[in-house]
Amino acid sequence: MNTLAHLYLSGNDPELMLGNFIGDSVRGDEFSHLDERVQKGVILHRKIDRFTDNHLVFRQICALIREDFGRYCSVVADVFLDHF
């Protein structure tokens, strides 16, 4: 579902969608060789993730499950929110 949300937030721009889709696979600035619109999609992906990860509700969920899931609490919370 996370992928669907990222694609939806890309609008109707195929290059932006591509960059947003591959955003989790790209590390650092390894995308500088890509088309400018694809680069913007990677940047958009990172902004969406940063917004979500810093949202108060997301942080509260992580605090509730941190004891059980440790450093993976944000991944578990993300999957949970995607599902429900």
CSV table of C-alpha atoms in Angstrom, one decimal:
chain,number,residue,atom,x,y,z
A,1,MET,CA,0.0,0.0,0.0
A,2,ASN,CA,2.9,2.4,0.7
A,3,THR,CA,3.8,2.1,-3.0
A,4,LEU,CA,0.2,3.0,-4.0
A,5,ALA,CA,0.2,6.1,-1.8
A,6,HIS,CA,3.5,7.2,-3.2
A,7,LEU,CA,2.3,6.7,-6.8
A,8,TYR,CA,-1.0,8.5,-6.0
A,9,LEU,CA,0.8,11.5,-4.6
A,10,SER,CA,2.9,11.7,-7.9
A,11,GLY,CA,-0.1,12.8,-9.8
A,12,ASN,CA,-0.3,11.9,-13.5
A,13,ASP,CA,3.4,12.4,-14.2
A,14,PRO,CA,5.0,9.1,-15.3
A,15,GLU,CA,8.6,10.2,-14.6
A,16,LEU,CA,7.7,11.6,-11.2
A,17,MET,CA,5.9,8.3,-10.5
A,18,LEU,CA,9.0,6.3,-11.5
A,19,GLY,CA,11.2,8.3,-9.2
A,20,ASN,CA,8.7,8.1,-6.3
A,21,PHE,CA,8.5,4.3,-6.9
A,22,ILE,CA,12.2,3.7,-6.8
A,23,GLY,CA,12.8,6.1,-3.9
A,24,ASP,CA,13.4,3.4,-1.3
A,25,SER,CA,16.0,1.7,-3.6
A,26,VAL,CA,18.1,4.8,-4.2
A,27,ARG,CA,20.8,5.7,-1.6
A,28,GLY,CA,22.3,9.1,-1.1
A,29,ASP,CA,22.7,11.0,-4.3
A,30,GLU,CA,23.0,7.9,-6.5
A,31,PHE,CA,20.2,9.3,-8.7
A,32,SER,CA,21.9,12.4,-10.1
A,33,HIS,CA,22.4,10.6,-13.4
A,34,LEU,CA,18.6,10.2,-13.9
A,35,ASP,CA,16.2,12.4,-15.8
A,36,GLU,CA,15.3,15.6,-13.8
A,37,ARG,CA,11.7,14.5,-13.4
A,38,VAL,CA,12.7,11.1,-12.0
A,39,GLN,CA,15.1,12.9,-9.6
A,40,LYS,CA,12.2,15.0,-8.4
A,41,GLY,CA,10.2,11.9,-7.8
A,42,VAL,CA,13.0,10.4,-5.6
A,43,ILE,CA,13.1,13.7,-3.7
A,44,LEU,CA,9.3,13.7,-3.4
A,45,HIS,CA,9.5,10.1,-2.0
A,46,ARG,CA,11.9,11.2,0.7
A,47,LYS,CA,9.7,14.2,1.6
A,48,ILE,CA,6.6,12.0,1.9
A,49,ASP,CA,8.6,9.5,4.1
A,50,ARG,CA,10.0,12.3,6.3
A,51,PHE,CA,6.5,13.8,6.8
A,52,THR,CA,5.0,10.5,7.7
A,53,ASP,CA,7.9,9.5,10.0
A,54,ASN,CA,7.7,12.8,11.9
A,55,HIS,CA,3.9,12.9,12.2
A,56,LEU,CA,2.7,12.9,15.8
A,57,VAL,CA,0.4,9.9,15.4
A,58,PHE,CA,3.1,7.8,13.7
A,59,ARG,CA,5.5,8.7,16.5
A,60,GLN,CA,3.0,7.7,19.1
A,61,ILE,CA,2.4,4.4,17.5
A,62,CYS,CA,6.1,3.7,17.4
A,63,ALA,CA,6.4,4.6,21.1
A,64,LEU,CA,3.7,2.0,21.8
A,65,ILE,CA,5.3,-0.8,20.0
A,66,ARG,CA,9.0,0.0,20.4
A,67,GLU,CA,9.5,-2.4,23.3
A,68,ASP,CA,8.3,-5.3,21.1
A,69,PHE,CA,9.9,-4.4,17.8
A,70,GLY,CA,12.9,-2.3,18.7
A,71,ARG,CA,14.5,-0.4,15.9
A,72,TYR,CA,12.0,-1.9,13.4
A,73,CYS,CA,9.1,-0.2,15.1
A,74,SER,CA,8.8,2.4,12.3
A,75,VAL,CA,8.7,-0.3,9.6
A,76,VAL,CA,6.0,-2.3,11.6
A,77,ALA,CA,4.0,0.9,12.2
A,78,ASP,CA,4.3,1.8,8.5
A,79,VAL,CA,3.0,-1.7,7.4
A,80,PHE,CA,0.2,-1.5,10.0
A,81,LEU,CA,-1.0,1.9,8.8
A,82,ASP,CA,-0.8,0.8,5.2
A,83,HIS,CA,-3.0,-2.2,6.0
A,84,PHE,CA,-5.6,-0.4,8.0
